[in-house]
JSON list of C-alpha atoms in Angstrom, two decimals:
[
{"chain": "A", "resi": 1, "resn": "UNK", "atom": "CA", "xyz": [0.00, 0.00, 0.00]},
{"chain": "A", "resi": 2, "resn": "UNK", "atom": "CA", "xyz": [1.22, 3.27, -1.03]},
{"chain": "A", "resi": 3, "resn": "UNK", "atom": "CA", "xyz": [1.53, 5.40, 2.23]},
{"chain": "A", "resi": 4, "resn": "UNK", "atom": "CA", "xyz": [3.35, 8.89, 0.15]},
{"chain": "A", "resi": 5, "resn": "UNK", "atom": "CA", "xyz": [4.02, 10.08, -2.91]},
{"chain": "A", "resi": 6, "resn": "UNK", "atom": "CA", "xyz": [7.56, 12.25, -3.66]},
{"chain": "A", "resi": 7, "resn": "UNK", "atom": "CA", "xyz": [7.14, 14.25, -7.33]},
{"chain": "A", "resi": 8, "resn": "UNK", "atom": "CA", "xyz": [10.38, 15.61, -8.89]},
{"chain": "A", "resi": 9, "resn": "UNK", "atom": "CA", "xyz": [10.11, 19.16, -9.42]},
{"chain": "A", "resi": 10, "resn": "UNK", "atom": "CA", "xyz": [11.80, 20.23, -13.06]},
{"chain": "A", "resi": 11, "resn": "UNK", "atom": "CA", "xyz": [10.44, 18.89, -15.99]},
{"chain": "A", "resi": 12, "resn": "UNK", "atom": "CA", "xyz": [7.02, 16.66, -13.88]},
{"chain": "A", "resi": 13, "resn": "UNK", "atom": "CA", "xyz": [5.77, 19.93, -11.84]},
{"chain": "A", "resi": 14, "resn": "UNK", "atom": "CA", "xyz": [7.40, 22.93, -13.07]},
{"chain": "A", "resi": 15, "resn": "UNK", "atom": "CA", "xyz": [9.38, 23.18, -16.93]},
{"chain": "A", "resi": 16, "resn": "UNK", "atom": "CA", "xyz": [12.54, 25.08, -17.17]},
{"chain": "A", "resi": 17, "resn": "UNK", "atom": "CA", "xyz": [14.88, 26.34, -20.10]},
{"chain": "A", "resi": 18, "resn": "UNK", "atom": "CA", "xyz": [18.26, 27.55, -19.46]},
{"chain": "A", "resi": 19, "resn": "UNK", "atom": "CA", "xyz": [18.23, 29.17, -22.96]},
{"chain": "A", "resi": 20, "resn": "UNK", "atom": "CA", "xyz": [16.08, 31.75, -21.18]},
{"chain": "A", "resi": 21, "resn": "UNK", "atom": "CA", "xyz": [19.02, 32.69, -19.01]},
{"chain": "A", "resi": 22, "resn": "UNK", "atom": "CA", "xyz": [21.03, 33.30, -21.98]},
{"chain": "A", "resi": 23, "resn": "UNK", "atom": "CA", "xyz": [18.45, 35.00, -24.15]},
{"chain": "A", "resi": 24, "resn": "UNK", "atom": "CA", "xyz": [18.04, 37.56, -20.78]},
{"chain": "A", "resi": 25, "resn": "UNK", "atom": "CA", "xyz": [22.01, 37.90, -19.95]},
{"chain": "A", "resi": 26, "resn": "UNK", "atom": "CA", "xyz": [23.08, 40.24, -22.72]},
{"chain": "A", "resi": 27, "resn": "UNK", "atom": "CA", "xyz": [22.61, 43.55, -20.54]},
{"chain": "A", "resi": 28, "resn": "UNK", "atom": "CA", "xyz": [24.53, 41.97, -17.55]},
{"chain": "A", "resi": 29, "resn": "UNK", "atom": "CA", "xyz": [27.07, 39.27, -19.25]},
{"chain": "A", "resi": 30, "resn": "UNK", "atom": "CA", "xyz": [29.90, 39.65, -21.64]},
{"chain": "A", "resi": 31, "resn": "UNK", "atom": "CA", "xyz": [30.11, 35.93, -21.99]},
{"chain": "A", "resi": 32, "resn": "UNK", "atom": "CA", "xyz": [28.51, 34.56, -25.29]},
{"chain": "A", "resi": 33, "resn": "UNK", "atom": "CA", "xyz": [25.05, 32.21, -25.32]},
{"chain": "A", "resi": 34, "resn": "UNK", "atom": "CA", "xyz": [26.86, 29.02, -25.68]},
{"chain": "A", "resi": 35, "resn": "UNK", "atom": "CA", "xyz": [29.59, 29.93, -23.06]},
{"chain": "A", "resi": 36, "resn": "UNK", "atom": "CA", "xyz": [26.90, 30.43, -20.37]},
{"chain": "A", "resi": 37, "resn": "UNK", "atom": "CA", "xyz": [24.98, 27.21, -21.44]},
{"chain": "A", "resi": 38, "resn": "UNK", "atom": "CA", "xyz": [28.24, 25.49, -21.01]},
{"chain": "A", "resi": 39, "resn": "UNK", "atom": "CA", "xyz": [28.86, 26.54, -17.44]},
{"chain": "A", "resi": 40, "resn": "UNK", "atom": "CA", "xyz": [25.51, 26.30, -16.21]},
{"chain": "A", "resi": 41, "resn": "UNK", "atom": "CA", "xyz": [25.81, 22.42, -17.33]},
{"chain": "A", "resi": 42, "resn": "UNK", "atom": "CA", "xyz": [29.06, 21.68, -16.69]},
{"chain": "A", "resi": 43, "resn": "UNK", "atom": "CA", "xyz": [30.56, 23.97, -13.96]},
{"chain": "A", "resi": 44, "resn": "UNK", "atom": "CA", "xyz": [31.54, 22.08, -10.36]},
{"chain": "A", "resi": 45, "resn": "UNK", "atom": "CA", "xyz": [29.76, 25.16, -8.89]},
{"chain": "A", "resi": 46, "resn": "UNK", "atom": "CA", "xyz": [26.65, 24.47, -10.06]},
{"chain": "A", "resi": 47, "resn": "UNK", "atom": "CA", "xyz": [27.00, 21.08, -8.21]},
{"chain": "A", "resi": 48, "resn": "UNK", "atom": "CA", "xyz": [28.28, 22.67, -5.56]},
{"chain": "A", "resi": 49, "resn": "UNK", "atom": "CA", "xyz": [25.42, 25.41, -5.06]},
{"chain": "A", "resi": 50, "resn": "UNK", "atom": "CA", "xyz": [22.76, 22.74, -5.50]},
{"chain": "A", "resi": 51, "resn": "UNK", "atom": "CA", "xyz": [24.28, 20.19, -3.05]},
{"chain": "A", "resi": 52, "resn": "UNK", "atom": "CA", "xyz": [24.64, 23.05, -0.09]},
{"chain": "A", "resi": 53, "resn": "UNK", "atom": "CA", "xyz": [28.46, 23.38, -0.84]},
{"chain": "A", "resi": 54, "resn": "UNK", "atom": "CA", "xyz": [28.07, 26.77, -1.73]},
{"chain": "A", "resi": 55, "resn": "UNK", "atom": "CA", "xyz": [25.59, 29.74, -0.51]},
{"chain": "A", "resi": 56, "resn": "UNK", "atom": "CA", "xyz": [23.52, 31.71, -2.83]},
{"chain": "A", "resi": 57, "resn": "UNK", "atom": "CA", "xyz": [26.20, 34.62, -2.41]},
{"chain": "A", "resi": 58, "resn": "UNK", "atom": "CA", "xyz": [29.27, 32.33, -3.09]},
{"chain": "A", "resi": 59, "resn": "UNK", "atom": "CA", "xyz": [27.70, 30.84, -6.03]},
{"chain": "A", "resi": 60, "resn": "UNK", "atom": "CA", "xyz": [27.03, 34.02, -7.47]},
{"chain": "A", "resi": 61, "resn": "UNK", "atom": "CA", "xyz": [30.64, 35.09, -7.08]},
{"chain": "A", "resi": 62, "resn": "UNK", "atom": "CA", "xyz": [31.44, 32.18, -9.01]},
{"chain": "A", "resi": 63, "resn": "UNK", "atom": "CA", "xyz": [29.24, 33.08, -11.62]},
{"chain": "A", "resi": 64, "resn": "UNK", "atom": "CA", "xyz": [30.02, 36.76, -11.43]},
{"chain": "A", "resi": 65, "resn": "UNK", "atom": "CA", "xyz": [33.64, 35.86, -12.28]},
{"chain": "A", "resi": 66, "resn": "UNK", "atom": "CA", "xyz": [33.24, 33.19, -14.89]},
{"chain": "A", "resi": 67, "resn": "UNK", "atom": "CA", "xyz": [30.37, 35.06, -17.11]},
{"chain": "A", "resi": 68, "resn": "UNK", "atom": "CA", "xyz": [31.81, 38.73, -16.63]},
{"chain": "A", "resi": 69, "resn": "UNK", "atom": "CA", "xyz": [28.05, 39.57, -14.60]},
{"chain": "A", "resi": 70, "resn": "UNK", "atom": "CA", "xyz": [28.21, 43.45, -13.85]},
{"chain": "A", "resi": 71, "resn": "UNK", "atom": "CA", "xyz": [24.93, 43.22, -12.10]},
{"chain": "A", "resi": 72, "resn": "UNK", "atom": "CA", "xyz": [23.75, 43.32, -8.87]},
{"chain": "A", "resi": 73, "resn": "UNK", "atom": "CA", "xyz": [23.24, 39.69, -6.40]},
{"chain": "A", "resi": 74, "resn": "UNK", "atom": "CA", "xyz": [18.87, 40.90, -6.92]},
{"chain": "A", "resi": 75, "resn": "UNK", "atom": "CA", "xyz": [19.75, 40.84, -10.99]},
{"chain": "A", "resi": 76, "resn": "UNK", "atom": "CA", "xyz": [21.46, 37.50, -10.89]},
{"chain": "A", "resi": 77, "resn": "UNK", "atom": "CA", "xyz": [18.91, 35.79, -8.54]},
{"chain": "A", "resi": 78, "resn": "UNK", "atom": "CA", "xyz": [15.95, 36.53, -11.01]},
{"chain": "A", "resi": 79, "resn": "UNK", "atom": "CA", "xyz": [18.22, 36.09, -14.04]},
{"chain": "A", "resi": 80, "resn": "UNK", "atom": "CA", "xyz": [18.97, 32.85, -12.60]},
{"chain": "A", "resi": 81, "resn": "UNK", "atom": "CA", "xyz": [15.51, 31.55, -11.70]},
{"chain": "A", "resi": 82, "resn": "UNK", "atom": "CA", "xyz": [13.28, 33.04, -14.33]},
{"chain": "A", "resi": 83, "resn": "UNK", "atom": "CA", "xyz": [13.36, 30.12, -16.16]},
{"chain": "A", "resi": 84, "resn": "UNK", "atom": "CA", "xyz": [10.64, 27.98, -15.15]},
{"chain": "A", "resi": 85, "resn": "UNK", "atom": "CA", "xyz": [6.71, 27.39, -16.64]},
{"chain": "A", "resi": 86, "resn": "UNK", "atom": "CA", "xyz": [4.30, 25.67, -14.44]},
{"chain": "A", "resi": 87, "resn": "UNK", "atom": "CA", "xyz": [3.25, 21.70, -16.41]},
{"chain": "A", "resi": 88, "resn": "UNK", "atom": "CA", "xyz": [-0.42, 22.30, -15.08]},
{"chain": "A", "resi": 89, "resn": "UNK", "atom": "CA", "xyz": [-2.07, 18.67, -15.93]},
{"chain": "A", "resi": 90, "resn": "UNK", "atom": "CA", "xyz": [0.20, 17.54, -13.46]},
{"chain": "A", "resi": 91, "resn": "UNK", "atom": "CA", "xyz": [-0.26, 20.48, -11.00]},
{"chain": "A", "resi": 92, "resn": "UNK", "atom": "CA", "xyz": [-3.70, 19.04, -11.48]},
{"chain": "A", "resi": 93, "resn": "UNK", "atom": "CA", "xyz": [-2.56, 15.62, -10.20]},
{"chain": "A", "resi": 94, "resn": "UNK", "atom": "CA", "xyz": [-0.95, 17.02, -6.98]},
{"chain": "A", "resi": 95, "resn": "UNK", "atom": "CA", "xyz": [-4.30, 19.08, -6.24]},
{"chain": "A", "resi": 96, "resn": "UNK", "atom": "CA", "xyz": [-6.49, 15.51, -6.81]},
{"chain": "A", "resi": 97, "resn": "UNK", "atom": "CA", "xyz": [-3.95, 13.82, -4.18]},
{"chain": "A", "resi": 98, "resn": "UNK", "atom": "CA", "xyz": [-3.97, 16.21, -1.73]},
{"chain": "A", "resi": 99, "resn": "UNK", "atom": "CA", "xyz": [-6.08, 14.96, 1.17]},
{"chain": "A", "resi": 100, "resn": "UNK", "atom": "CA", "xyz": [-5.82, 11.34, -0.19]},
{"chain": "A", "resi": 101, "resn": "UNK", "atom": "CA", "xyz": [-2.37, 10.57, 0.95]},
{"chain": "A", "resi": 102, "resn": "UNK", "atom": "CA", "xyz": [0.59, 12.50, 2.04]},
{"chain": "A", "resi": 103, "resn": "UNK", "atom": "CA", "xyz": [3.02, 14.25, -0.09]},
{"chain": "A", "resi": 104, "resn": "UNK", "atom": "CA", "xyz": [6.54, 15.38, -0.71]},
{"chain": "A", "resi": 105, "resn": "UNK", "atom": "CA", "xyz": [8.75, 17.12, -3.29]},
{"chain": "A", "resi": 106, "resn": "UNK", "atom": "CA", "xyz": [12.20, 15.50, -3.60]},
{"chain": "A", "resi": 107, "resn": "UNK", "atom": "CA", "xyz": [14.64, 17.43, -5.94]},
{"chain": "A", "resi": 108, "resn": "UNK", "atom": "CA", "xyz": [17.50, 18.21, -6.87]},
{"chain": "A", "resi": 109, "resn": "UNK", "atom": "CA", "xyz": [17.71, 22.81, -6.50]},
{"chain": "A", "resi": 110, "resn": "UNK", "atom": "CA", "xyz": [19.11, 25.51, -4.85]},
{"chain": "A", "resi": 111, "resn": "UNK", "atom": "CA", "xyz": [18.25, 28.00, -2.92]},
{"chain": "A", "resi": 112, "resn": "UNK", "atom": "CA", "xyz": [17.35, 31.04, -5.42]},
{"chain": "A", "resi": 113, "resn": "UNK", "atom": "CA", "xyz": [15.54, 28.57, -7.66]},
{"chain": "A", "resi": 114, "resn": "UNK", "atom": "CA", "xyz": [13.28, 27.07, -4.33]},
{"chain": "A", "resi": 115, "resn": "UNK", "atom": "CA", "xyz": [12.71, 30.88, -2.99]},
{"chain": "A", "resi": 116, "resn": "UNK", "atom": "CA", "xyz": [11.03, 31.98, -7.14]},
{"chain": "A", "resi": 117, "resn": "UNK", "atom": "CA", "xyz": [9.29, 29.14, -6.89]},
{"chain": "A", "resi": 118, "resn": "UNK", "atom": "CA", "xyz": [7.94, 28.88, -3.47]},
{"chain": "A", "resi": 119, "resn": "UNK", "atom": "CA", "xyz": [6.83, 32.85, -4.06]},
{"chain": "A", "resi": 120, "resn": "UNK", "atom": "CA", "xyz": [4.95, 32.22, -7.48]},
{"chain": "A", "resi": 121, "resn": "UNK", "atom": "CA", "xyz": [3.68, 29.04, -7.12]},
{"chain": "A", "resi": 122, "resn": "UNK", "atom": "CA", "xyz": [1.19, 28.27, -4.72]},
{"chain": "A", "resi": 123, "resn": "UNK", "atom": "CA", "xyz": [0.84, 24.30, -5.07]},
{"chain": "A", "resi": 124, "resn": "UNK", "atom": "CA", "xyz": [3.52, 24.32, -3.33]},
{"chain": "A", "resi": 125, "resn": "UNK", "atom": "CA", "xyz": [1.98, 24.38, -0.33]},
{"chain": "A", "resi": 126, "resn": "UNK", "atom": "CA", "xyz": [0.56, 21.53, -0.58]},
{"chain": "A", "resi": 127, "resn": "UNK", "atom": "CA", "xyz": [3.57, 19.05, 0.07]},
{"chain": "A", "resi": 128, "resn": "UNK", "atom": "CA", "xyz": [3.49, 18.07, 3.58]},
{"chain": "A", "resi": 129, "resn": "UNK", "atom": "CA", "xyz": [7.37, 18.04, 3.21]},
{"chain": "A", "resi": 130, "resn": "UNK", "atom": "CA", "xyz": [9.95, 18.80, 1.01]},
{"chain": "A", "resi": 131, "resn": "UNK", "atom": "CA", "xyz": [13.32, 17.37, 0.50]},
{"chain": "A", "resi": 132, "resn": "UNK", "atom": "CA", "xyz": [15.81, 19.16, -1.46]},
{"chain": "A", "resi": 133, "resn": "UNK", "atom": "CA", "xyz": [19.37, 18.49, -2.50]},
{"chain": "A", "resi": 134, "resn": "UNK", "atom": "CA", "xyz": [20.97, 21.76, -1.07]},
{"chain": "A", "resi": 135, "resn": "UNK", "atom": "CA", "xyz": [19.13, 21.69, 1.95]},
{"chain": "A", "resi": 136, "resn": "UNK", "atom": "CA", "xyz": [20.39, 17.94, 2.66]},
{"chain": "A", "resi": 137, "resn": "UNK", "atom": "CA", "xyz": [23.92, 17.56, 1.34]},
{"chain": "A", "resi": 138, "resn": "UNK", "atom": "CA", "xyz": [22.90, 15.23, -0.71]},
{"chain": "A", "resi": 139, "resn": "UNK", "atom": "CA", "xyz": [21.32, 14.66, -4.19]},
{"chain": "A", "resi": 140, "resn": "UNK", "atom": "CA", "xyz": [19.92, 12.37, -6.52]},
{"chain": "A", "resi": 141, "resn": "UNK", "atom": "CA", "xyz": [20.60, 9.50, -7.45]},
{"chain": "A", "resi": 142, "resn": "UNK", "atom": "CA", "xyz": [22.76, 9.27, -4.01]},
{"chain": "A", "resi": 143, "resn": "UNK", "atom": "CA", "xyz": [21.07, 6.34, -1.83]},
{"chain": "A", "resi": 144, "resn": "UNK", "atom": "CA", "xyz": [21.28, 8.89, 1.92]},
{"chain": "A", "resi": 145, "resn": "UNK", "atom": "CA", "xyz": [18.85, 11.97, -0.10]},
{"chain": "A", "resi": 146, "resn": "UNK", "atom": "CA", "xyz": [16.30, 8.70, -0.93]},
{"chain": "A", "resi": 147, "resn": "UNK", "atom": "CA", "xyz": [16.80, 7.70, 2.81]},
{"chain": "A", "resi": 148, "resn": "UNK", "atom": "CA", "xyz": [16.28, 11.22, 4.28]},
{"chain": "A", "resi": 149, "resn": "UNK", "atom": "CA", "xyz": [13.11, 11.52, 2.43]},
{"chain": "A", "resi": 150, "resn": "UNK", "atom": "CA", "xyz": [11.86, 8.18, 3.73]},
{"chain": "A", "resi": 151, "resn": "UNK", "atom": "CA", "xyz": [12.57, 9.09, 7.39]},
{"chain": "A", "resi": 152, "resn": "UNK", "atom": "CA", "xyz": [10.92, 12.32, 6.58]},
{"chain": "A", "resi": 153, "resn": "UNK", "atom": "CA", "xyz": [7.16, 11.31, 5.75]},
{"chain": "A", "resi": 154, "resn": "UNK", "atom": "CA", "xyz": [8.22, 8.03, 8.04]},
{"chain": "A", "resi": 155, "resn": "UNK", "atom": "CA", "xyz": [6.88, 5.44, 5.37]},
{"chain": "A", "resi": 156, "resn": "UNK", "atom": "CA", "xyz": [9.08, 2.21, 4.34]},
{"chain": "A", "resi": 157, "resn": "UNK", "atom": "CA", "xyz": [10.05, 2.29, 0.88]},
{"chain": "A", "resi": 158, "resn": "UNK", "atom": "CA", "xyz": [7.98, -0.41, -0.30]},
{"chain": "A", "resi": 159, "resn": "UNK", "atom": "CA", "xyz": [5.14, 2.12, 0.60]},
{"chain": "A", "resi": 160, "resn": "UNK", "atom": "CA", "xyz": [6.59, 5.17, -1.29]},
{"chain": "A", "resi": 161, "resn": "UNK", "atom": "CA", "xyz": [5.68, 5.65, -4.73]},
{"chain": "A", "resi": 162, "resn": "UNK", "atom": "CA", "xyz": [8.55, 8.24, -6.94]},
{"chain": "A", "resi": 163, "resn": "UNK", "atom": "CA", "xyz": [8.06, 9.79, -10.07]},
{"chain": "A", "resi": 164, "resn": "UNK", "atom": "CA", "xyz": [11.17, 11.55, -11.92]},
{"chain": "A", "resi": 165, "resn": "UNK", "atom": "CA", "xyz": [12.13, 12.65, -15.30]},
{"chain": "A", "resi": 166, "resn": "UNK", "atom": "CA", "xyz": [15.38, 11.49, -14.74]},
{"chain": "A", "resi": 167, "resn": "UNK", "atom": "CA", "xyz": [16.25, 7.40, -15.38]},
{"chain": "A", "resi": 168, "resn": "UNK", "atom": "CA", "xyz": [19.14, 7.62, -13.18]},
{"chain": "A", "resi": 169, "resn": "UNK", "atom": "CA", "xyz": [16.99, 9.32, -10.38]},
{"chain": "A", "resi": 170, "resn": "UNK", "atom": "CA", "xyz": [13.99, 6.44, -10.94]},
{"chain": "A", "resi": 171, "resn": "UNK", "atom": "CA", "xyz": [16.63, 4.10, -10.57]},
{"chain": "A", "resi": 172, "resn": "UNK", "atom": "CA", "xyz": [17.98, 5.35, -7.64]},
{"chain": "A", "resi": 173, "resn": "UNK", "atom": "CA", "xyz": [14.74, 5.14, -5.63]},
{"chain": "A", "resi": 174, "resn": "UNK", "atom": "CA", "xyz": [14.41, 1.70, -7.09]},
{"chain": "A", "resi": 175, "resn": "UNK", "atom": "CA", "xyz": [18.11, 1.14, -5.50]},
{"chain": "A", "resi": 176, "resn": "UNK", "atom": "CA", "xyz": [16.13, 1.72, -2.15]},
{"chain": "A", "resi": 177, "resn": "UNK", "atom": "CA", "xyz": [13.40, -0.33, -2.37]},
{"chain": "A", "resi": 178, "resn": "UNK", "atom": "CA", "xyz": [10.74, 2.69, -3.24]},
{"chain": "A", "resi": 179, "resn": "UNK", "atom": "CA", "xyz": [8.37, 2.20, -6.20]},
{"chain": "A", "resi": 180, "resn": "UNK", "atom": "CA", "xyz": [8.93, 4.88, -8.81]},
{"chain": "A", "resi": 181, "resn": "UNK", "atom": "CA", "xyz": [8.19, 5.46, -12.26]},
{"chain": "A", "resi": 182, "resn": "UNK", "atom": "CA", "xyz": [9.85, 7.84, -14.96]},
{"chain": "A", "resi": 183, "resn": "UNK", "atom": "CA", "xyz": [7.72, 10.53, -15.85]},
{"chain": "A", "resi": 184, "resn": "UNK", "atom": "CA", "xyz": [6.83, 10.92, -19.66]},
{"chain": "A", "resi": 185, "resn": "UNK", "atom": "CA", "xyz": [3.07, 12.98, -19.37]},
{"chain": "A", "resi": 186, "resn": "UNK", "atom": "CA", "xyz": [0.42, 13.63, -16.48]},
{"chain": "A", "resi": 187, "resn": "UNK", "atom": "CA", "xyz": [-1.95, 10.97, -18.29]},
{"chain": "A", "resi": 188, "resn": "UNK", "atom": "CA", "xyz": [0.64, 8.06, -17.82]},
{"chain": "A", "resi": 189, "resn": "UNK", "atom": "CA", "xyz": [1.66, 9.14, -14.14]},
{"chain": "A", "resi": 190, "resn": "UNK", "atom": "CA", "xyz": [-2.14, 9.19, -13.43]},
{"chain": "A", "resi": 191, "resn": "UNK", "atom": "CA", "xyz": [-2.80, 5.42, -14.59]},
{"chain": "A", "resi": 192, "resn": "UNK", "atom": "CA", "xyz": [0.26, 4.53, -12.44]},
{"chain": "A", "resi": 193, "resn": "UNK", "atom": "CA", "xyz": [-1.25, 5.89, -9.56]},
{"chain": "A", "resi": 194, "resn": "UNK", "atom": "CA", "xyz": [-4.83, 4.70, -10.63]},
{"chain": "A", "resi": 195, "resn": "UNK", "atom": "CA", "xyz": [-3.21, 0.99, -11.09]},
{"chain": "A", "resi": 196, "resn": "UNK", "atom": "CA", "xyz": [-1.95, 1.17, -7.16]},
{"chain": "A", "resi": 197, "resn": "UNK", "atom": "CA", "xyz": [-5.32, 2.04, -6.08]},
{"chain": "A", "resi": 198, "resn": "UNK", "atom": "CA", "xyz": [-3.52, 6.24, -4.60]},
{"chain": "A", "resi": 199, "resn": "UNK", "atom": "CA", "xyz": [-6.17, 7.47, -7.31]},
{"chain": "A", "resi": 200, "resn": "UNK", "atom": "CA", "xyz": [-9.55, 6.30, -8.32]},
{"chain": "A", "resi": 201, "resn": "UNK", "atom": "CA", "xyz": [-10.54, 5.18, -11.73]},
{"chain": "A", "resi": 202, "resn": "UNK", "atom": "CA", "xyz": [-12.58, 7.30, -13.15]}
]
């Protein structure tokens, strides 16, 4: 029986493009499109910032440094997080569970990103918990940030049900013991949770 549910956040709740970054940057950046793209992706500080290595100030240091960002920390921060477009069939599917069993958001963020979102967005709200990389130490697919969420809502994994975008993430839960499905579209997540009797058939 499934006791809670944990949703990813980026690409199942909430869609983000980092192109919109680089489409904003020009006024505050004198590296090029592909440059900042690169770094975003690639950089150890990135990492860093979104397993709690780094603050929000240290991280944009780093960034001020590698991109040439004139701007202010309040330009970064919304340059940084302005990137995101609410997936609303399956904002729908978090509003239906509500009430029926608990939830939790498990994800891999940072702090900037998890402040725009928490002040736009009010779905939010509805998690009973959430569990988040830079506020743990941890991220996915690490075992301990699977754990931590478990303890958390205080379910077993066999009764925690997981849906990512991310194979390496659904695997990881797997790793664990949780049940958890990659997410491809709202319909398919809602038969999964139809099929283990979390959501009614209609």
């Amino acid at each position: 029986m499934i006791r809670a549910v944990f949703f990813d956040l980026g690409k199942v709740l909430l869609d983000f493009d980092w192109e919109a970054v680089c489409k904003n940057a020009g006024t505050w950046c004198d590296a090029d499109p592909v440059r900042m793209v690169r770094w975003i992706a690639t950089s150890n500080h990135t990492q860093d910032y979104e397993s709690g290595r780094l603050t929000s100030h240290q991280f944009f240091e780093h960034a001020r440094e590698a991109l040439g960002f004139r701007g202010r920390f309040e330009d970064f921060a919304e340059l940084w997080s302005d990137i995101f477009t609410e997936i609303p069939e399956t904002i729908a599917l978090v509003r239906q569970l509500k009430g029926r069993v608990p939830l939790a958001l498990l994800s891999n963020t940072n702090e900037m990103h998890i402040d725009w979102v928490m002040g736009r967005w009010d779905f939010m709200r509805l998690f009973d918990d959430l569990v988040l990389s830079f506020r743990e130490g941890c991220a996915k697919p690490e075992p301990e940030i699977y754990r931590r969420a478990l303890a958390k809502m205080a379910v077993k994994p066999a009764e925690a049900f997981f849906v990512d975008d991310r194979p390496e993430n659904v695997a990881g839960a797997l790793a664990v013991g949780m049940d958890a499905v990659p997410f491809t579209d709202a319909g398919a997540l809602r038969a999964a949770l139809v099929a283990r009797g979390v959501l009614p058939r209609v």
